[in-house]
Amino acid sequence: ETGVTQTPRHLVMGMTNKKSLKCEQHLGHNAMYWYKQSAKKPLELMFVYSLEERVENNSVPSRFSPECPNSSHLFLHLHTLQPEDSALYLCASSLRRGTLYNEQFFGPGTRLTVL
Amino acid sequence: DQQVKQNSPSLSVQEGRISILNCDYTNSMFDYFLWYKKYPAEGPTFLISISSIKDKNEDGRFTVFLNKSAKHLSLHIVPSQPGDSAVYFCAASAGARQLTFGSGTQLTVLP
């Protein structure tokens, strides 16, 4: 148990569906991240929120839409996804001190399958 | 182009022996390096880190070595235990910004 929870753990959706992934951290951190992990590939950073402000967006398609209502919660809204978006989606959090992004603590991930 | 490379997708080691996991990087601006361990159906968990001002950091059975001139780091696990069987990711950051991960190495410790 890392103090970062993600729901749901598994999600199957059609290409026309709209769904949301949820992440919650109980560590008092002030930075949260979404990563995508495809088979045999490195973790790809999708979004970073620090102090509730999005500070990085690595050219992720607009069918992925993040939301960070407060420092403990992070959402990833999904709509009109493609089969190639099937992957493990990991949430992480860390404590940002000044400009330092400290070690990140990961949730268990949501295994997403797009049909 | 991958800036952090783990060229061995898998490694098998006998219990009690040393496991050595390797990682190479290309970005000379990287100044902080981390190792994460991942079990199936779980997220990665932080294992050990090293700053570029050091060349070695030790924590129990785990030691990370950094060779800046070769842009290479390695994780040594001694002695290896069956519970160490997992995927190990190395990661690096430049100027305390986002982490760049390698593709991982599956370690199997044989009893």
mmCIF file of C-alpha atoms in Angstrom:
data_model
loop_
_atom_site.group_PDB
_atom_site.id
_atom_site.type_symbol
_atom_site.label_atom_id
_atom_site.label_comp_id
_atom_site.label_asym_id
_atom_site.label_seq_id
_atom_site.Cartn_x
_atom_site.Cartn_y
_atom_site.Cartn_z
ATOM 1 C CA GLU A 1 0.000 0.000 0.000
ATOM 2 C CA THR A 2 1.703 3.182 -1.217
ATOM 3 C CA GLY A 3 -0.908 5.701 -0.122
ATOM 4 C CA VAL A 4 -2.033 6.248 -3.716
ATOM 5 C CA THR A 5 -5.275 4.603 -4.778
ATOM 6 C CA GLN A 6 -6.762 4.271 -8.239
ATOM 7 C CA THR A 7 -10.230 3.290 -9.382
ATOM 8 C CA PRO A 8 -11.319 1.353 -11.258
ATOM 9 C CA ARG A 9 -8.579 -1.271 -11.414
ATOM 10 C CA HIS A 10 -9.884 -2.638 -14.699
ATOM 11 C CA LEU A 11 -11.954 -0.925 -17.376
ATOM 12 C CA VAL A 12 -13.266 -2.139 -20.716
ATOM 13 C CA MET A 13 -14.834 0.483 -22.931
ATOM 14 C CA GLY A 14 -15.992 0.957 -26.484
ATOM 15 C CA MET A 15 -14.592 3.660 -28.712
ATOM 16 C CA THR A 16 -17.713 5.796 -28.349
ATOM 17 C CA ASN A 17 -17.873 5.620 -24.551
ATOM 18 C CA LYS A 18 -16.945 8.291 -22.038
ATOM 19 C CA LYS A 19 -15.335 7.179 -18.811
ATOM 20 C CA SER A 20 -13.130 8.614 -16.083
ATOM 21 C CA LEU A 21 -10.201 7.269 -14.109
ATOM 22 C CA LYS A 22 -9.785 8.417 -10.538
ATOM 23 C CA CYS A 23 -6.691 8.779 -8.406
ATOM 24 C CA GLU A 24 -6.440 9.769 -4.754
ATOM 25 C CA GLN A 25 -3.352 10.252 -2.617
ATOM 26 C CA HIS A 26 -3.224 10.282 1.178
ATOM 27 C CA LEU A 27 0.410 11.325 1.543
ATOM 28 C CA GLY A 28 0.146 15.078 1.764
ATOM 29 C CA HIS A 29 1.894 15.439 -1.573
ATOM 30 C CA ASN A 30 1.450 18.466 -3.789
ATOM 31 C CA ALA A 31 2.265 17.074 -7.228
ATOM 32 C CA MET A 32 0.363 14.381 -9.127
ATOM 33 C CA TYR A 33 1.048 12.624 -12.398
ATOM 34 C CA TRP A 34 -0.604 10.432 -15.016
ATOM 35 C CA TYR A 35 1.546 7.878 -16.831
ATOM 36 C CA LYS A 36 0.739 5.417 -19.594
ATOM 37 C CA GLN A 37 2.470 2.058 -19.740
ATOM 38 C CA SER A 38 2.107 0.035 -22.919
ATOM 39 C CA ALA A 39 3.520 -3.475 -23.225
ATOM 40 C CA LYS A 40 7.338 -3.595 -23.406
ATOM 41 C CA LYS A 41 7.595 0.199 -23.439
ATOM 42 C CA PRO A 42 8.862 2.715 -20.877
ATOM 43 C CA LEU A 43 6.400 4.581 -18.761
ATOM 44 C CA GLU A 44 5.245 7.626 -20.687
ATOM 45 C CA LEU A 45 4.440 10.772 -18.746
ATOM 46 C CA MET A 46 1.082 12.198 -19.823
ATOM 47 C CA PHE A 47 0.319 15.008 -17.397
ATOM 48 C CA VAL A 48 1.785 16.659 -14.331
ATOM 49 C CA TYR A 49 -0.148 18.764 -11.859
ATOM 50 C CA SER A 50 1.739 20.699 -9.241
ATOM 51 C CA LEU A 51 -0.103 22.704 -6.623
ATOM 52 C CA GLU A 52 -3.270 22.002 -8.659
ATOM 53 C CA GLU A 53 -1.882 23.703 -11.757
ATOM 54 C CA ARG A 54 -1.037 21.708 -14.852
ATOM 55 C CA VAL A 55 2.599 22.366 -15.580
ATOM 56 C CA GLU A 56 3.391 19.825 -18.314
ATOM 57 C CA ASN A 57 1.508 18.224 -21.130
ATOM 58 C CA ASN A 58 3.534 15.996 -23.344
ATOM 59 C CA SER A 59 1.425 16.392 -26.482
ATOM 60 C CA VAL A 60 -1.164 13.918 -25.342
ATOM 61 C CA PRO A 61 -4.188 13.556 -27.663
ATOM 62 C CA SER A 62 -7.181 15.650 -26.680
ATOM 63 C CA ARG A 63 -9.273 12.520 -26.155
ATOM 64 C CA PHE A 64 -7.481 12.386 -22.779
ATOM 65 C CA SER A 65 -8.523 15.209 -20.482
ATOM 66 C CA PRO A 66 -7.087 15.575 -16.960
ATOM 67 C CA GLU A 67 -8.715 17.285 -14.020
ATOM 68 C CA CYS A 68 -7.160 18.082 -10.657
ATOM 69 C CA PRO A 69 -9.766 19.628 -8.327
ATOM 70 C CA ASN A 70 -7.415 19.640 -5.317
ATOM 71 C CA SER A 71 -4.010 18.365 -4.282
ATOM 72 C CA SER A 72 -5.366 14.955 -3.245
ATOM 73 C CA HIS A 73 -7.444 14.030 -6.274
ATOM 74 C CA LEU A 74 -6.677 13.585 -9.934
ATOM 75 C CA PHE A 75 -8.957 12.437 -12.731
ATOM 76 C CA LEU A 76 -8.364 11.362 -16.296
ATOM 77 C CA HIS A 77 -11.448 11.779 -18.474
ATOM 78 C CA LEU A 78 -11.561 9.527 -21.515
ATOM 79 C CA HIS A 79 -13.673 9.941 -24.630
ATOM 80 C CA THR A 80 -13.674 8.461 -28.144
ATOM 81 C CA LEU A 81 -10.580 6.405 -27.421
ATOM 82 C CA GLN A 82 -8.838 4.167 -29.934
ATOM 83 C CA PRO A 83 -7.818 0.512 -29.486
ATOM 84 C CA GLU A 84 -4.166 1.607 -29.345
ATOM 85 C CA ASP A 85 -4.997 3.504 -26.161
ATOM 86 C CA SER A 86 -5.340 0.165 -24.381
ATOM 87 C CA ALA A 87 -2.663 0.184 -21.697
ATOM 88 C CA LEU A 88 -1.978 0.398 -17.984
ATOM 89 C CA TYR A 89 -2.620 3.923 -16.699
ATOM 90 C CA LEU A 90 -0.653 4.791 -13.598
ATOM 91 C CA CYS A 91 -1.142 7.685 -11.240
ATOM 92 C CA ALA A 92 1.707 8.935 -9.064
ATOM 93 C CA SER A 93 2.267 11.665 -6.520
ATOM 94 C CA SER A 94 5.277 13.364 -5.018
ATOM 95 C CA LEU A 95 6.245 16.196 -2.734
ATOM 96 C CA ARG A 96 7.482 19.198 -4.611
ATOM 97 C CA ARG A 97 9.873 21.321 -2.556
ATOM 98 C CA GLY A 98 10.753 24.423 -4.523
ATOM 99 C CA THR A 99 11.747 23.110 -7.916
ATOM 100 C CA LEU A 100 12.486 19.594 -6.761
ATOM 101 C CA TYR A 101 10.193 16.766 -7.783
ATOM 102 C CA ASN A 102 10.887 14.165 -5.159
ATOM 103 C CA GLU A 103 10.491 10.411 -5.426
ATOM 104 C CA GLN A 104 7.150 9.526 -6.918
ATOM 105 C CA PHE A 105 4.754 7.095 -5.282
ATOM 106 C CA PHE A 106 2.616 5.130 -7.680
ATOM 107 C CA GLY A 107 -0.873 3.746 -7.470
ATOM 108 C CA PRO A 108 -1.671 0.201 -8.648
ATOM 109 C CA GLY A 109 -2.870 1.377 -12.042
ATOM 110 C CA THR A 110 -5.993 0.977 -14.142
ATOM 111 C CA ARG A 111 -5.820 -1.662 -16.846
ATOM 112 C CA LEU A 112 -7.766 -0.121 -19.750
ATOM 113 C CA THR A 113 -8.992 -2.095 -22.746
ATOM 114 C CA VAL A 114 -10.581 -0.236 -25.650
ATOM 115 C CA LEU A 115 -12.658 -2.399 -27.957
ATOM 116 C CA ASP B 1 14.813 8.269 -29.190
ATOM 117 C CA GLN B 2 14.993 6.708 -25.747
ATOM 118 C CA GLN B 3 17.092 8.753 -23.353
ATOM 119 C CA VAL B 4 17.110 6.005 -20.722
ATOM 120 C CA LYS B 5 17.835 2.487 -21.910
ATOM 121 C CA GLN B 6 17.693 -0.847 -20.180
ATOM 122 C CA ASN B 7 19.124 -3.169 -22.791
ATOM 123 C CA SER B 8 18.421 -6.424 -20.979
ATOM 124 C CA PRO B 9 14.708 -7.192 -20.963
ATOM 125 C CA SER B 10 15.249 -10.103 -18.587
ATOM 126 C CA LEU B 11 17.756 -11.509 -16.105
ATOM 127 C CA SER B 12 17.789 -14.791 -14.157
ATOM 128 C CA VAL B 13 19.894 -15.237 -11.043
ATOM 129 C CA GLN B 14 20.264 -17.997 -8.479
ATOM 130 C CA GLU B 15 19.058 -17.264 -4.959
ATOM 131 C CA GLY B 16 21.876 -15.967 -2.773
ATOM 132 C CA ARG B 17 23.902 -14.674 -5.701
ATOM 133 C CA ILE B 18 24.328 -11.078 -6.847
ATOM 134 C CA SER B 19 21.868 -9.510 -9.290
ATOM 135 C CA ILE B 20 23.229 -6.676 -11.424
ATOM 136 C CA LEU B 21 20.755 -4.591 -13.384
ATOM 137 C CA ASN B 22 22.114 -2.062 -15.837
ATOM 138 C CA CYS B 23 20.874 1.220 -17.229
ATOM 139 C CA ASP B 24 22.394 3.629 -19.754
ATOM 140 C CA TYR B 25 21.381 7.185 -20.464
ATOM 141 C CA THR B 26 22.162 9.705 -23.161
ATOM 142 C CA ASN B 27 21.131 13.045 -21.684
ATOM 143 C CA SER B 28 24.110 14.604 -19.916
ATOM 144 C CA MET B 29 21.740 16.982 -18.132
ATOM 145 C CA PHE B 30 20.307 14.159 -16.010
ATOM 146 C CA ASP B 31 21.345 14.728 -12.420
ATOM 147 C CA TYR B 32 19.096 12.457 -10.374
ATOM 148 C CA PHE B 33 18.538 8.754 -10.880
ATOM 149 C CA LEU B 34 16.088 6.332 -9.332
ATOM 150 C CA TRP B 35 15.265 2.644 -9.392
ATOM 151 C CA TYR B 36 11.718 1.362 -9.105
ATOM 152 C CA LYS B 37 10.488 -2.186 -8.647
ATOM 153 C CA LYS B 38 7.176 -3.394 -10.038
ATOM 154 C CA TYR B 39 5.258 -6.552 -9.206
ATOM 155 C CA PRO B 40 2.443 -7.757 -11.490
ATOM 156 C CA ALA B 41 -0.882 -5.968 -10.898
ATOM 157 C CA GLU B 42 0.813 -3.310 -8.761
ATOM 158 C CA GLY B 43 2.254 0.109 -9.483
ATOM 159 C CA PRO B 44 6.030 0.706 -9.373
ATOM 160 C CA THR B 45 7.479 1.242 -5.919
ATOM 161 C CA PHE B 46 10.478 3.412 -5.234
ATOM 162 C CA LEU B 47 13.596 1.446 -4.313
ATOM 163 C CA ILE B 48 16.684 3.634 -4.202
ATOM 164 C CA SER B 49 18.021 6.823 -5.729
ATOM 165 C CA ILE B 50 21.309 8.588 -6.347
ATOM 166 C CA SER B 51 22.272 12.155 -7.062
ATOM 167 C CA SER B 52 24.874 12.952 -9.694
ATOM 168 C CA ILE B 53 27.188 14.319 -7.021
ATOM 169 C CA LYS B 54 27.645 10.773 -5.731
ATOM 170 C CA ASP B 55 28.894 7.610 -7.365
ATOM 171 C CA LYS B 56 27.427 5.117 -4.940
ATOM 172 C CA ASN B 57 24.432 4.829 -2.661
ATOM 173 C CA GLU B 58 23.682 1.841 -0.479
ATOM 174 C CA ASP B 59 20.516 0.753 1.307
ATOM 175 C CA GLY B 60 20.609 -2.695 2.846
ATOM 176 C CA ARG B 61 20.914 -5.314 0.129
ATOM 177 C CA PHE B 62 20.572 -2.683 -2.610
ATOM 178 C CA THR B 63 23.423 -0.562 -3.970
ATOM 179 C CA VAL B 64 23.263 1.800 -6.900
ATOM 180 C CA PHE B 65 26.435 2.793 -8.737
ATOM 181 C CA LEU B 66 26.694 5.783 -11.040
ATOM 182 C CA ASN B 67 29.400 6.222 -13.666
ATOM 183 C CA LYS B 68 28.845 9.681 -15.085
ATOM 184 C CA SER B 69 31.610 9.526 -17.658
ATOM 185 C CA ALA B 70 30.082 6.366 -19.124
ATOM 186 C CA LYS B 71 26.504 7.594 -18.560
ATOM 187 C CA HIS B 72 25.791 4.305 -16.886
ATOM 188 C CA LEU B 73 24.183 3.229 -13.669
ATOM 189 C CA SER B 74 23.676 -0.148 -12.155
ATOM 190 C CA LEU B 75 21.678 -1.686 -9.335
ATOM 191 C CA HIS B 76 23.282 -4.467 -7.315
ATOM 192 C CA ILE B 77 21.169 -6.749 -5.144
ATOM 193 C CA VAL B 78 23.129 -8.927 -2.727
ATOM 194 C CA PRO B 79 22.110 -11.531 -1.774
ATOM 195 C CA SER B 80 19.243 -12.017 -4.216
ATOM 196 C CA GLN B 81 16.031 -13.468 -2.831
ATOM 197 C CA PRO B 82 13.031 -15.025 -4.635
ATOM 198 C CA GLY B 83 10.898 -12.091 -3.429
ATOM 199 C CA ASP B 84 13.118 -9.783 -5.484
ATOM 200 C CA SER B 85 11.637 -11.256 -8.664
ATOM 201 C CA ALA B 86 9.961 -8.269 -10.343
ATOM 202 C CA VAL B 87 10.392 -5.775 -13.147
ATOM 203 C CA TYR B 88 12.978 -3.116 -12.332
ATOM 204 C CA PHE B 89 12.796 0.317 -13.940
ATOM 205 C CA CYS B 90 15.515 2.920 -13.865
ATOM 206 C CA ALA B 91 14.509 6.560 -14.179
ATOM 207 C CA ALA B 92 16.323 9.853 -14.501
ATOM 208 C CA SER B 93 15.514 13.520 -14.207
ATOM 209 C CA ALA B 94 17.219 16.732 -15.260
ATOM 210 C CA GLY B 95 17.024 19.768 -13.017
ATOM 211 C CA ALA B 96 14.423 18.132 -10.804
ATOM 212 C CA ARG B 97 11.839 17.951 -13.542
ATOM 213 C CA GLN B 98 9.900 15.030 -14.959
ATOM 214 C CA LEU B 99 11.214 11.503 -14.693
ATOM 215 C CA THR B 100 12.239 9.648 -17.841
ATOM 216 C CA PHE B 101 11.909 5.891 -17.457
ATOM 217 C CA GLY B 102 13.637 2.955 -19.076
ATOM 218 C CA SER B 103 11.638 0.044 -20.472
ATOM 219 C CA GLY B 104 12.394 -2.234 -17.531
ATOM 220 C CA THR B 105 14.240 -5.480 -16.813
ATOM 221 C CA GLN B 106 12.411 -8.566 -15.570
ATOM 222 C CA LEU B 107 14.485 -10.113 -12.775
ATOM 223 C CA THR B 108 13.815 -13.735 -11.858
ATOM 224 C CA VAL B 109 15.527 -15.120 -8.774
ATOM 225 C CA LEU B 110 15.560 -18.884 -8.874
ATOM 226 C CA PRO B 111 15.309 -20.816 -5.594
#
